[in-house]
XYZ file of N, CA and C in Angstrom:
873
model
N -3.335 186.437 -66.744
C -3.783 185.687 -67.903
C -2.626 185.009 -68.617
N -1.423 185.161 -68.096
C -0.256 184.570 -68.733
C 0.065 183.244 -68.067
N 0.255 182.228 -68.871
C 0.556 180.897 -68.353
C 1.984 180.868 -67.843
N 2.171 180.316 -66.641
C 3.490 180.271 -66.039
C 3.873 178.839 -65.720
N 5.170 178.605 -65.744
C 5.681 177.321 -65.315
C 5.835 177.354 -63.806
N 5.080 176.537 -63.069
C 5.126 176.614 -61.604
C 6.482 176.248 -61.023
N 7.336 175.547 -61.800
C 8.639 175.126 -61.310
C 9.719 176.146 -61.607
N 9.357 177.256 -62.255
C 10.356 178.244 -62.654
C 10.126 179.530 -61.878
N 11.135 179.961 -61.148
C 11.024 181.158 -60.328
C 11.731 182.322 -61.026
N 11.022 183.416 -61.182
C 11.569 184.606 -61.821
C 11.908 185.637 -60.748
N 13.159 186.064 -60.726
C 13.594 187.124 -59.817
C 13.385 188.465 -60.517
N 12.265 189.107 -60.257
C 11.916 190.341 -60.967
C 12.936 191.449 -60.729
N 13.371 191.596 -59.483
C 14.336 192.652 -59.178
C 15.644 192.436 -59.912
N 16.098 191.182 -59.966
C 17.347 190.881 -60.657
C 17.214 191.138 -62.150
N 16.049 190.810 -62.702
C 15.815 191.039 -64.127
C 15.838 192.535 -64.445
N 15.167 193.333 -63.631
C 15.155 194.780 -63.850
C 16.548 195.375 -63.649
N 17.289 194.854 -62.671
C 18.663 195.321 -62.450
C 19.528 195.037 -63.672
N 19.382 193.851 -64.240
C 20.183 193.475 -65.410
C 19.854 194.374 -66.605
N 18.562 194.605 -66.833
C 18.162 195.458 -67.954
C 18.662 196.890 -67.753
N 18.526 197.400 -66.533
C 19.002 198.753 -66.260
C 20.499 198.896 -66.426
N 21.256 197.906 -65.912
C 22.713 197.948 -66.043
C 23.132 197.857 -67.505
N 22.453 196.996 -68.265
C 22.773 196.865 -69.691
C 22.528 198.174 -70.425
N 21.454 198.862 -70.087
C 21.167 200.145 -70.746
C 22.161 201.228 -70.332
N 22.602 201.185 -69.065
C 23.593 202.162 -68.622
C 24.913 201.980 -69.358
N 25.360 200.732 -69.463
C 26.618 200.458 -70.167
C 26.454 200.719 -71.656
N 25.300 200.322 -72.207
C 25.073 200.513 -73.635
C 25.009 201.964 -74.052
N 24.568 202.825 -73.130
C 24.474 204.246 -73.471
C 25.836 204.870 -73.743
N 26.880 204.291 -73.164
C 28.225 204.808 -73.394
C 28.687 204.531 -74.826
N 28.154 203.467 -75.421
C 28.585 203.051 -76.756
C 27.507 203.302 -77.817
N 26.516 204.150 -77.507
C 25.439 204.459 -78.459
C 24.697 203.200 -78.927
N 24.509 202.261 -78.012
C 23.811 201.023 -78.356
C 22.307 201.218 -78.232
N 21.551 200.313 -78.845
C 20.104 200.330 -78.698
C 19.732 199.935 -77.265
N 18.730 200.576 -76.699
C 18.286 200.158 -75.355
C 17.656 198.780 -75.403
N 17.815 198.039 -74.334
C 17.257 196.691 -74.263
C 16.038 196.692 -73.372
N 15.144 195.782 -73.635
C 13.922 195.656 -72.838
C 13.312 194.295 -73.091
N 12.368 193.921 -72.235
C 11.665 192.672 -72.452
C 10.665 192.806 -73.583
N 10.409 191.723 -74.268
C 9.489 191.736 -75.403
C 8.401 190.693 -75.188
N 7.160 191.162 -75.060
C 6.048 190.238 -74.873
C 5.857 189.353 -76.103
N 6.019 189.966 -77.302
C 5.832 189.202 -78.535
C 6.909 188.138 -78.684
N 8.163 188.482 -78.347
C 9.242 187.487 -78.458
C 9.032 186.373 -77.445
N 8.545 186.742 -76.259
C 8.234 185.723 -75.256
C 7.166 184.773 -75.769
N 6.157 185.325 -76.430
C 5.078 184.485 -76.963
C 5.602 183.526 -78.021
N 6.457 184.027 -78.912
C 7.008 183.166 -79.964
C 7.877 182.080 -79.350
N 8.730 182.449 -78.370
C 9.587 181.454 -77.727
C 8.769 180.404 -76.990
N 7.699 180.822 -76.342
C 6.850 179.869 -75.640
C 6.182 178.913 -76.608
N 5.734 179.435 -77.746
C 5.107 178.576 -78.757
C 6.097 177.562 -79.310
N 7.371 177.973 -79.425
C 8.408 177.085 -79.956
C 9.051 176.213 -78.885
N 8.460 176.210 -77.688
C 8.899 175.359 -76.578
C 10.314 175.687 -76.116
N 10.686 176.960 -76.133
C 12.003 177.350 -75.649
C 12.071 177.143 -74.137
N 13.204 176.657 -73.661
C 13.352 176.340 -72.242
C 14.362 177.230 -71.516
N 15.389 177.707 -72.213
C 16.427 178.498 -71.559
C 16.680 179.775 -72.349
N 17.539 180.633 -71.791
C 17.880 181.882 -72.470
C 18.764 181.669 -73.691
N 19.224 180.436 -73.893
C 19.989 180.142 -75.107
C 19.131 180.396 -76.349
N 17.819 180.281 -76.186
C 16.926 180.528 -77.322
C 17.073 181.954 -77.843
N 17.369 182.894 -76.937
C 17.573 184.275 -77.365
C 18.829 184.403 -78.211
N 19.878 183.661 -77.836
C 21.108 183.683 -78.618
C 20.876 183.075 -79.999
N 20.128 181.969 -80.038
C 19.800 181.349 -81.324
C 18.988 182.304 -82.182
N 18.016 182.995 -81.572
C 17.207 183.961 -82.319
C 18.073 185.089 -82.868
N 19.011 185.576 -82.032
C 19.886 186.661 -82.484
C 20.743 186.225 -83.659
N 21.272 184.993 -83.604
C 22.093 184.485 -84.720
C 21.257 184.341 -85.993
N 20.047 183.833 -85.858
C 19.178 183.667 -87.026
C 18.796 185.019 -87.628
N 18.530 186.001 -86.747
C 18.213 187.335 -87.252
C 19.408 187.920 -88.003
N 20.610 187.735 -87.448
C 21.811 188.234 -88.112
C 22.014 187.583 -89.480
N 21.857 186.267 -89.535
C 22.009 185.565 -90.820
C 20.948 186.006 -91.820
N 19.748 186.233 -91.319
C 18.667 186.673 -92.208
C 18.961 188.057 -92.779
N 19.425 188.947 -91.920
C 19.750 190.305 -92.386
C 20.892 190.287 -93.402
N 21.886 189.417 -93.164
C 23.049 189.394 -94.039
C 22.785 188.712 -95.375
N 22.003 187.639 -95.361
C 21.910 186.818 -96.566
C 20.505 186.686 -97.143
N 19.463 186.997 -96.372
C 18.104 186.761 -96.865
C 17.282 188.039 -96.967
N 17.906 189.162 -96.796
C 17.159 190.415 -96.821
C 16.409 190.616 -98.127
N 17.060 190.290 -99.265
C 16.427 190.507 -100.566
C 15.198 189.635 -100.771
N 15.111 188.518 -100.016
C 13.957 187.633 -100.165
C 12.744 188.099 -99.343
N 12.988 188.759 -98.223
C 11.889 189.149 -97.334
C 11.666 190.652 -97.319
N 12.395 191.388 -98.151
C 12.333 192.849 -98.109
C 10.922 193.364 -98.382
N 10.231 192.704 -99.314
C 8.923 193.210 -99.735
C 7.751 192.569 -98.983
N 8.054 191.743 -97.986
C 6.965 191.155 -97.201
C 6.322 192.253 -96.345
N 5.000 192.340 -96.305
C 4.335 193.369 -95.495
C 4.481 193.064 -94.003
N 4.331 194.106 -93.191
C 4.429 193.925 -91.739
C 3.310 193.041 -91.202
N 2.258 192.918 -91.977
C 1.141 192.078 -91.541
C 1.572 190.621 -91.376
N 2.589 190.211 -92.118
C 3.085 188.839 -91.982
C 3.686 188.641 -90.592
N 4.511 189.625 -90.157
C 5.069 189.552 -88.812
C 3.966 189.600 -87.766
N 2.968 190.457 -87.987
C 1.843 190.545 -87.056
C 1.115 189.216 -86.950
N 0.977 188.524 -88.074
C 0.285 187.235 -88.070
C 1.041 186.211 -87.222
N 2.381 186.254 -87.292
C 3.178 185.326 -86.493
C 2.949 185.573 -85.005
N 2.949 186.858 -84.626
C 2.771 187.200 -83.211
C 1.364 186.860 -82.742
N 0.361 187.203 -83.575
C -1.026 186.920 -83.202
C -1.242 185.430 -83.031
N -0.583 184.636 -83.858
C -0.709 183.177 -83.755
C -0.078 182.658 -82.471
N 0.998 183.318 -82.024
C 1.717 182.837 -80.837
C 1.080 183.295 -79.537
N 0.512 184.514 -79.510
C -0.004 185.085 -78.267
C -1.120 184.271 -77.621
N -2.105 183.753 -78.366
C -3.181 183.001 -77.697
C -2.690 181.851 -76.832
N -1.505 181.322 -77.138
C -0.974 180.241 -76.315
C -0.607 180.687 -74.917
N -0.424 182.009 -74.720
C -0.091 182.538 -73.396
C -1.322 182.915 -72.579
N -2.472 182.912 -73.192
C -3.699 183.299 -72.496
C -4.265 182.098 -71.747
N -4.443 182.276 -70.458
C -4.957 181.206 -69.606
C -6.398 181.527 -69.215
N -7.352 180.950 -69.931
C -8.760 181.210 -69.659
C -9.195 180.635 -68.314
N -8.520 179.573 -67.898
C -8.861 178.978 -66.608
C -8.648 179.942 -65.457
N -7.603 180.776 -65.550
C -7.347 181.760 -64.500
C -8.460 182.790 -64.451
N -8.952 183.200 -65.624
C -10.057 184.162 -65.674
C -11.311 183.573 -65.042
N -11.609 182.317 -65.349
C -12.782 181.663 -64.753
C -12.622 181.535 -63.238
N -11.396 181.250 -62.799
C -11.133 181.122 -61.363
C -11.383 182.445 -60.640
N -10.881 183.550 -61.207
C -11.083 184.849 -60.581
C -12.562 185.238 -60.569
N -13.277 184.933 -61.638
C -14.705 185.232 -61.685
C -15.451 184.472 -60.588
N -15.014 183.270 -60.318
C -15.672 182.447 -59.307
C -15.300 182.883 -57.894
N -14.017 183.203 -57.687
C -13.515 183.479 -56.334
C -13.687 184.938 -55.949
N -13.290 185.872 -56.847
C -13.322 187.299 -56.503
C -13.545 188.117 -57.774
N -14.769 188.531 -57.984
C -15.143 189.219 -59.225
C -14.433 190.564 -59.374
N -14.082 191.201 -58.257
C -13.392 192.486 -58.344
C -12.049 192.325 -59.055
N -11.315 191.268 -58.730
C -10.031 191.030 -59.371
C -10.220 190.607 -60.832
N -11.313 189.933 -61.120
C -11.599 189.587 -62.517
C -11.818 190.853 -63.343
N -12.577 191.798 -62.795
C -12.814 193.060 -63.509
C -11.504 193.808 -63.707
N -10.656 193.832 -62.673
C -9.349 194.492 -62.787
C -8.512 193.846 -63.885
N -8.515 192.522 -63.922
C -7.751 191.811 -64.941
C -8.259 192.140 -66.341
N -9.580 192.165 -66.519
C -10.146 192.423 -67.844
C -9.887 193.860 -68.284
N -9.999 194.811 -67.355
C -9.722 196.208 -67.710
C -8.270 196.358 -68.142
N -7.351 195.749 -67.386
C -5.934 195.820 -67.741
C -5.677 195.133 -69.079
N -6.319 194.000 -69.302
C -6.132 193.241 -70.540
C -6.621 194.040 -71.750
N -7.812 194.606 -71.641
C -8.374 195.381 -72.750
C -7.565 196.655 -72.983
N -7.140 197.309 -71.880
C -6.334 198.521 -72.025
C -4.994 198.218 -72.683
N -4.422 197.068 -72.358
C -3.150 196.677 -72.975
C -3.315 196.431 -74.468
N -4.403 195.769 -74.855
C -4.638 195.501 -76.281
C -4.936 196.785 -77.050
N -5.698 197.674 -76.420
C -6.122 198.865 -77.146
C -5.168 200.035 -77.088
N -4.428 200.161 -75.968
C -3.598 201.341 -75.776
C -2.106 201.043 -75.715
N -1.750 199.793 -75.650
C -0.339 199.446 -75.566
C 0.014 198.875 -74.207
N 1.159 198.202 -74.160
C 1.555 197.502 -72.940
C 1.796 198.464 -71.783
N 2.579 199.529 -72.022
C 2.923 200.443 -70.939
C 1.687 201.132 -70.366
N 0.832 201.624 -71.249
C -0.379 202.306 -70.791
C -1.305 201.320 -70.091
N -1.456 200.133 -70.656
C -2.332 199.128 -70.058
C -1.879 198.715 -68.670
N -0.573 198.444 -68.524
C -0.051 198.072 -67.211
C -0.174 199.238 -66.242
N 0.073 200.467 -66.741
C -0.067 201.639 -65.880
C -1.476 201.792 -65.354
N -2.460 201.568 -66.219
C -3.860 201.640 -65.793
C -4.151 200.566 -64.748
N -3.630 199.369 -64.984
C -3.828 198.292 -64.022
C -3.227 198.612 -62.665
N -2.026 199.208 -62.664
C -1.362 199.571 -61.412
C -2.165 200.640 -60.671
N -2.649 201.653 -61.398
C -3.413 202.725 -60.763
C -4.713 202.188 -60.153
N -5.385 201.308 -60.886
C -6.626 200.734 -60.354
C -6.323 199.880 -59.119
N -5.219 199.130 -59.168
C -4.836 198.308 -58.012
C -4.554 199.172 -56.790
N -3.861 200.298 -56.996
C -3.589 201.210 -55.891
C -4.881 201.782 -55.322
N -5.810 202.117 -56.220
C -7.092 202.649 -55.762
C -7.836 201.612 -54.920
N -7.781 200.347 -55.331
C -8.448 199.286 -54.573
C -7.802 199.114 -53.200
N -6.458 199.146 -53.164
C -5.750 199.003 -51.891
C -6.107 200.143 -50.941
N -6.130 201.367 -51.461
C -6.473 202.522 -50.625
C -7.911 202.415 -50.125
N -8.818 201.970 -51.001
C -10.220 201.822 -50.597
C -10.357 200.765 -49.503
N -9.654 199.645 -49.659
C -9.733 198.585 -48.653
C -9.210 199.054 -47.306
N -8.082 199.775 -47.326
C -7.498 200.230 -46.066
C -8.320 201.356 -45.432
N -9.048 202.112 -46.263
C -9.865 203.205 -45.731
C -11.168 202.698 -45.117
N -11.620 201.545 -45.578
C -12.864 200.959 -45.060
C -12.584 199.528 -44.590
N -11.869 199.387 -43.483
C -11.478 198.053 -43.015
C -12.662 197.234 -42.516
N -12.414 195.965 -42.355
C -13.425 195.055 -41.831
C -13.491 195.203 -40.314
N -14.639 195.644 -39.814
C -14.863 195.817 -38.381
C -16.138 195.066 -38.018
N -16.034 194.092 -37.149
C -17.175 193.219 -36.856
C -17.360 193.072 -35.355
N -18.590 192.717 -34.986
C -18.913 192.431 -33.590
C -18.739 190.942 -33.349
N -18.138 190.602 -32.219
C -17.815 189.210 -31.934
C -18.723 188.628 -30.859
N -18.874 187.312 -30.933
C -19.593 186.564 -29.910
C -18.864 185.268 -29.627
N -19.030 184.740 -28.430
C -18.343 183.499 -28.055
C -19.115 182.286 -28.560
N -18.402 181.398 -29.257
C -19.042 180.175 -29.725
C -19.404 179.303 -28.534
N -20.589 178.699 -28.535
C -21.033 177.887 -27.390
C -20.036 176.786 -27.048
N -19.805 176.627 -25.751
C -18.928 175.574 -25.219
C -17.475 175.721 -25.662
N -17.067 176.919 -26.047
C -15.670 177.169 -26.417
C -15.236 178.511 -25.833
N -13.957 178.821 -26.017
C -13.435 180.127 -25.638
C -13.076 180.946 -26.872
N -13.609 180.550 -28.008
C -13.315 181.230 -29.263
C -14.395 182.270 -29.565
N -13.950 183.423 -30.026
C -14.864 184.512 -30.369
C -14.815 184.741 -31.876
N -15.995 184.793 -32.502
C -16.078 184.918 -33.951
C -17.131 185.961 -34.336
N -17.102 186.325 -35.606
C -18.019 187.310 -36.170
C -19.462 186.842 -35.992
N -20.299 187.679 -35.388
C -21.684 187.295 -35.139
C -22.498 187.164 -36.417
N -22.118 187.893 -37.469
C -22.850 187.757 -38.728
C -22.641 186.377 -39.331
N -21.438 185.840 -39.186
C -21.158 184.498 -39.702
C -21.585 183.406 -38.718
N -21.604 183.751 -37.430
C -21.961 182.773 -36.402
C -23.022 183.389 -35.482
N -24.250 183.444 -35.952
C -25.325 184.064 -35.140
C -25.584 183.325 -33.840
N -25.087 182.108 -33.715
C -25.281 181.372 -32.469
C -24.320 181.839 -31.383
N -23.410 182.767 -31.718
C -22.437 183.254 -30.746
C -23.100 183.927 -29.555
N -22.497 183.768 -28.389
C -23.033 184.313 -27.150
C -22.392 185.667 -26.851
N -23.171 186.597 -26.338
C -22.669 187.938 -26.017
C -22.961 188.275 -24.560
N -22.261 189.287 -24.042
C -22.449 189.731 -22.669
C -23.549 190.801 -22.615
N -24.161 190.946 -21.459
C -25.309 191.842 -21.306
C -24.938 193.302 -21.503
N -23.842 193.722 -20.894
C -23.468 195.137 -20.929
C -22.123 195.366 -21.630
N -21.721 194.437 -22.467
C -20.415 194.530 -23.115
C -20.529 194.166 -24.586
N -19.866 194.922 -25.429
C -19.732 194.539 -26.832
C -18.254 194.301 -27.127
N -18.007 193.321 -27.968
C -16.636 192.971 -28.363
C -16.516 193.220 -29.861
N -15.563 194.037 -30.246
C -15.412 194.444 -31.636
C -13.998 194.119 -32.095
N -13.889 193.575 -33.304
C -12.569 193.273 -33.875
C -12.300 194.173 -35.069
N -11.098 194.740 -35.118
C -10.687 195.609 -36.222
C -9.598 194.882 -37.012
N -9.859 194.664 -38.291
C -8.939 193.886 -39.121
C -8.153 194.781 -40.076
N -7.426 195.741 -39.550
C -6.622 196.612 -40.408
C -5.714 197.472 -39.552
N -4.603 197.892 -40.147
C -3.751 198.870 -39.492
C -4.473 200.210 -39.474
N -4.242 200.993 -38.442
C -4.949 202.262 -38.278
C -4.073 203.420 -38.740
N -4.646 204.274 -39.574
C -3.976 205.500 -39.998
C -5.048 206.548 -40.272
N -4.599 207.759 -40.645
C -5.515 208.907 -40.671
C -6.729 208.683 -41.566
N -6.589 207.879 -42.634
C -7.672 207.731 -43.612
C -8.815 206.865 -43.108
N -8.523 205.876 -42.255
C -9.610 204.976 -41.839
C -10.114 205.224 -40.422
N -9.519 206.184 -39.711
C -9.990 206.491 -38.361
C -11.433 206.988 -38.357
N -11.819 207.925 -39.229
C -13.233 208.359 -39.223
C -14.202 207.206 -39.461
N -13.867 206.312 -40.395
C -14.747 205.164 -40.656
C -14.809 204.255 -39.438
N -13.671 204.060 -38.761
C -13.656 203.205 -37.584
C -14.597 203.748 -36.506
N -14.552 205.058 -36.269
C -15.413 205.669 -35.253
C -16.881 205.530 -35.638
N -17.195 205.762 -36.915
C -18.579 205.623 -37.370
C -19.061 204.177 -37.229
N -18.197 203.233 -37.566
C -18.582 201.818 -37.496
C -18.787 201.384 -36.053
N -17.957 201.862 -35.146
C -18.126 201.514 -33.733
C -19.448 202.062 -33.198
N -19.790 203.285 -33.589
C -21.078 203.854 -33.179
C -22.240 203.039 -33.755
N -22.082 202.629 -35.008
C -23.134 201.833 -35.650
C -23.324 200.494 -34.942
N -22.216 199.832 -34.593
C -22.307 198.549 -33.902
C -22.870 198.718 -32.496
N -22.542 199.838 -31.861
C -23.089 200.113 -30.530
C -24.612 200.236 -30.583
N -25.113 200.954 -31.583
C -26.563 201.099 -31.740
C -27.195 199.763 -32.110
N -26.507 199.023 -32.978
C -27.020 197.724 -33.429
C -27.140 196.737 -32.281
N -26.223 196.810 -31.318
C -26.269 195.859 -30.194
C -27.496 196.090 -29.316
N -27.955 197.349 -29.235
C -29.129 197.663 -28.424
C -28.926 197.457 -26.947
N -27.665 197.524 -26.502
C -27.358 197.260 -25.095
C -27.115 198.557 -24.333
N -27.321 198.469 -23.046
C -26.918 199.554 -22.157
C -25.461 199.293 -21.781
N -24.562 199.820 -22.587
C -23.167 199.422 -22.501
C -22.470 199.968 -21.264
N -21.589 199.108 -20.743
C -20.689 199.505 -19.679
C -19.231 199.336 -20.099
N -18.996 198.435 -21.047
C -17.642 198.205 -21.549
C -17.678 197.961 -23.058
N -16.636 198.411 -23.731
C -16.395 198.077 -25.136
C -15.017 197.446 -25.218
N -14.983 196.200 -25.657
C -13.708 195.493 -25.806
C -13.310 195.552 -27.277
N -12.139 196.130 -27.543
C -11.638 196.215 -28.912
C -10.543 195.169 -29.088
N -10.839 194.156 -29.897
C -9.859 193.114 -30.188
C -8.915 193.640 -31.265
N -7.660 193.889 -30.883
C -6.691 194.508 -31.792
C -5.752 193.496 -32.426
N -6.147 192.230 -32.429
C -5.264 191.195 -32.968
C -4.990 191.408 -34.459
N -5.914 192.081 -35.157
C -5.733 192.311 -36.595
C -5.056 193.632 -36.914
N -4.669 194.399 -35.885
C -4.002 195.684 -36.103
C -2.495 195.463 -36.069
N -1.849 195.622 -37.212
C -0.407 195.388 -37.297
C 0.414 196.660 -37.135
N -0.218 197.813 -37.328
C 0.524 199.066 -37.242
C -0.444 200.195 -36.923
N 0.046 201.170 -36.182
C -0.753 202.343 -35.834
C 0.093 203.577 -36.089
N -0.418 204.482 -36.896
C 0.295 205.726 -37.142
C 0.236 206.620 -35.899
N 1.299 207.395 -35.720
C 1.334 208.297 -34.570
C 0.210 209.322 -34.632
N -0.218 209.663 -35.851
C -1.277 210.663 -36.014
C -2.627 210.182 -35.507
N -2.783 208.862 -35.320
C -4.061 208.331 -34.846
C -4.213 208.470 -33.333
N -3.151 208.917 -32.657
C -3.219 209.039 -31.203
C -4.363 209.947 -30.779
N -4.502 211.083 -31.439
C -5.540 212.047 -31.055
C -6.935 211.459 -31.269
N -7.101 210.734 -32.385
C -8.410 210.149 -32.670
C -8.764 209.077 -31.644
N -7.793 208.219 -31.301
C -8.058 207.187 -30.299
C -8.287 207.806 -28.925
N -7.574 208.898 -28.633
C -7.775 209.602 -27.365
C -9.200 210.169 -27.295
N -9.648 210.784 -28.388
C -11.012 211.324 -28.429
C -12.039 210.214 -28.286
N -11.777 209.084 -28.969
C -12.707 207.959 -28.893
C -12.817 207.452 -27.462
N -11.675 207.314 -26.785
C -11.678 206.835 -25.405
C -12.411 207.806 -24.486
N -12.157 209.094 -24.665
C -12.808 210.106 -23.826
C -14.314 210.145 -24.063
N -14.742 209.957 -25.314
C -16.176 209.935 -25.608
C -16.864 208.774 -24.901
N -16.227 207.602 -24.937
C -16.808 206.455 -24.257
C -16.839 206.668 -22.744
N -15.729 207.183 -22.202
C -15.668 207.389 -20.747
C -16.664 208.436 -20.268
N -16.907 209.454 -21.119
C -17.897 210.471 -20.736
C -19.298 209.877 -20.656
N -19.520 208.790 -21.396
C -20.808 208.108 -21.338
C -20.822 206.966 -20.346
N -19.769 206.861 -19.524
C -19.708 205.807 -18.521
C -19.342 204.451 -19.082
N -18.648 204.435 -20.219
C -18.274 203.186 -20.877
C -16.760 203.043 -20.842
N -16.277 201.914 -20.335
C -14.843 201.639 -20.298
C -14.392 201.057 -21.632
N -13.215 201.476 -22.093
C -12.624 200.946 -23.319
C -11.507 199.989 -22.940
N -11.586 198.766 -23.461
C -10.608 197.727 -23.152
C -10.014 197.216 -24.457
N -8.703 197.059 -24.484
C -8.006 196.531 -25.655
C -7.472 195.136 -25.348
N -7.614 194.238 -26.317
C -7.073 192.891 -26.166
C -6.259 192.531 -27.408
N -5.283 191.650 -27.201
C -4.495 191.140 -28.319
C -3.635 192.179 -29.011
N -3.262 193.240 -28.304
C -2.433 194.283 -28.914
C -1.020 193.740 -29.121
N -0.528 193.830 -30.339
C 0.795 193.301 -30.656
C 1.886 194.219 -30.117
N 3.081 193.642 -29.947
C 4.183 194.358 -29.346
C 4.506 195.702 -29.983
N 4.729 195.755 -31.315
C 5.048 197.045 -31.940
C 3.948 198.091 -31.771
N 2.687 197.640 -31.802
C 1.562 198.566 -31.610
C 1.525 199.051 -30.163
N 1.761 198.154 -29.232
C 1.783 198.527 -27.808
C 2.900 199.528 -27.545
N 4.041 199.354 -28.217
C 5.152 200.299 -28.043
C 4.750 201.707 -28.472
N 3.995 201.805 -29.581
C 3.529 203.118 -30.041
C 2.557 203.710 -29.028
N 1.691 202.872 -28.491
C 0.758 203.334 -27.459
C 1.521 203.906 -26.260
N 2.599 203.236 -25.870
C 3.375 203.693 -24.716
C 4.091 205.003 -25.027
N 4.792 205.039 -26.171
C 5.590 206.228 -26.490
C 4.721 207.461 -26.715
N 3.516 207.244 -27.225
C 2.633 208.384 -27.495
C 1.844 208.827 -26.268
N 1.932 208.055 -25.176
C 1.186 208.386 -23.972
C -0.249 207.897 -23.990
N -0.633 207.184 -25.071
C -2.011 206.714 -25.183
C -2.312 205.622 -24.158
N -1.297 204.827 -23.813
C -1.513 203.765 -22.831
C -1.858 204.350 -21.468
N -1.219 205.469 -21.117
C -1.517 206.118 -19.833
C -2.927 206.702 -19.837
N -3.369 207.209 -20.995
C -4.712 207.777 -21.098
C -5.765 206.685 -20.954
N -5.551 205.577 -21.636
C -6.505 204.464 -21.579
C -6.415 203.756 -20.230
N -5.176 203.598 -19.754
C -4.950 202.893 -18.491
C -4.271 201.566 -18.749
N -3.097 201.328 -18.178
C -2.383 200.063 -18.409
C -3.200 198.832 -18.039
N -4.101 198.992 -17.066
C -4.918 197.850 -16.641
C -6.013 197.495 -17.648
N -6.193 198.331 -18.656
C -7.241 198.099 -19.648
C -6.730 197.311 -20.853
N -5.544 196.743 -20.751
C -4.979 195.944 -21.824
C -4.885 194.492 -21.369
N -5.392 193.584 -22.189
C -5.381 192.162 -21.856
C -4.794 191.358 -23.018
N -4.289 190.183 -22.654
C -3.643 189.335 -23.659
C -4.638 188.830 -24.697
N -5.840 188.485 -24.259
C -6.865 188.004 -25.184
C -8.247 188.344 -24.631
N -9.257 188.064 -25.432
C -10.631 188.413 -25.067
C -11.090 187.631 -23.842
N -10.724 186.363 -23.775
C -11.175 185.518 -22.671
C -10.743 186.085 -21.327
N -9.485 186.543 -21.250
C -8.995 187.107 -19.987
C -9.723 188.402 -19.641
N -10.011 189.195 -20.654
C -10.735 190.447 -20.403
C -12.129 190.173 -19.873
N -12.841 189.228 -20.501
C -14.203 188.900 -20.068
C -14.192 188.295 -18.669
N -13.241 187.399 -18.403
C -13.145 186.789 -17.069
C -12.878 187.851 -16.007
N -12.022 188.816 -16.356
C -11.712 189.886 -15.394
C -12.946 190.716 -15.085
N -13.759 191.002 -16.102
C -14.981 191.770 -15.888
C -15.962 191.007 -15.010
N -16.064 189.701 -15.230
C -16.975 188.890 -14.428
C -16.510 188.827 -12.968
N -15.191 188.756 -12.761
C -14.675 188.740 -11.390
C -14.963 190.058 -10.692
N -14.841 191.171 -11.403
C -15.123 192.477 -10.818
C -16.596 192.571 -10.401
N -17.474 192.054 -11.250
C -18.911 192.091 -10.930
C -19.212 191.239 -9.698
N -18.542 190.102 -9.569
C -18.756 189.250 -8.418
C -18.299 189.952 -7.141
N -17.139 190.647 -7.214
C -16.646 191.369 -6.043
C -17.604 192.487 -5.663
N -18.141 193.199 -6.638
C -19.088 194.272 -6.349
C -20.343 193.740 -5.694
N -20.835 192.605 -6.179
C -22.055 192.010 -5.591
C -21.820 191.600 -4.142
N -20.607 191.105 -3.840
C -20.297 190.722 -2.451
C -20.245 191.945 -1.554
N -19.684 193.052 -2.096
C -19.616 194.266 -1.304
C -20.992 194.818 -0.988
N -21.897 194.698 -1.955
C -23.253 195.156 -1.729
C -23.931 194.290 -0.689
């Protein structure tokens, strides 16, 4: 909700390093700790400040005020200072961003509003902390329930897409093609197995092969080896071959080092879905000739 200058890049790590170093050095001399000030930022933005020189000007003005004008402002209530800040803060609120999030992704809009209200009611640190915790919860939920879809080939192409989005997609008689769009780790393996079973039932096919498109899998935890081994054995016990396509190099290395590639079979890995499907069709043709 804070308006930013698109031409100005803020190095957050450098800023935090500077503040931390200043506090470390200042602690030796019993100095006040330094930190960023949202209210001062709002006032500077309202006054069209462009560089950090504005902070030096503010410091000089504060010093002169303390030295020579204290008797004039001593009896002013704190509400006067609050009024200055309240007047400046609305200029930092970007309602257009809120409308954009509501239109594009309502979950992020709710997160923004909860953080905003918590910041106003409980303070900046507590509000940001609540926002961070909710964000972490959302990330964990997303990774625990990844997007797993059944694919079909678009007519007259070699491209395979989600059948829910492209119902015109073509499928094989005894084969289902499934894409997993997430890295695999202990938390989402149970959901993956349940989703694969659900898609198998949904296809209504007498399956002979399951092709798992792993193009969206960027990482696999070593702990998932046992789960993938069980999944492969369950399919094989039912007479269903498991085939992997689009496995990335780092993921393939984990498969090799863990021995999972030997369990699945090196021949069950293909560069892409098209090659896997073509290979299956060639095998069927050879079998028909033998018969």
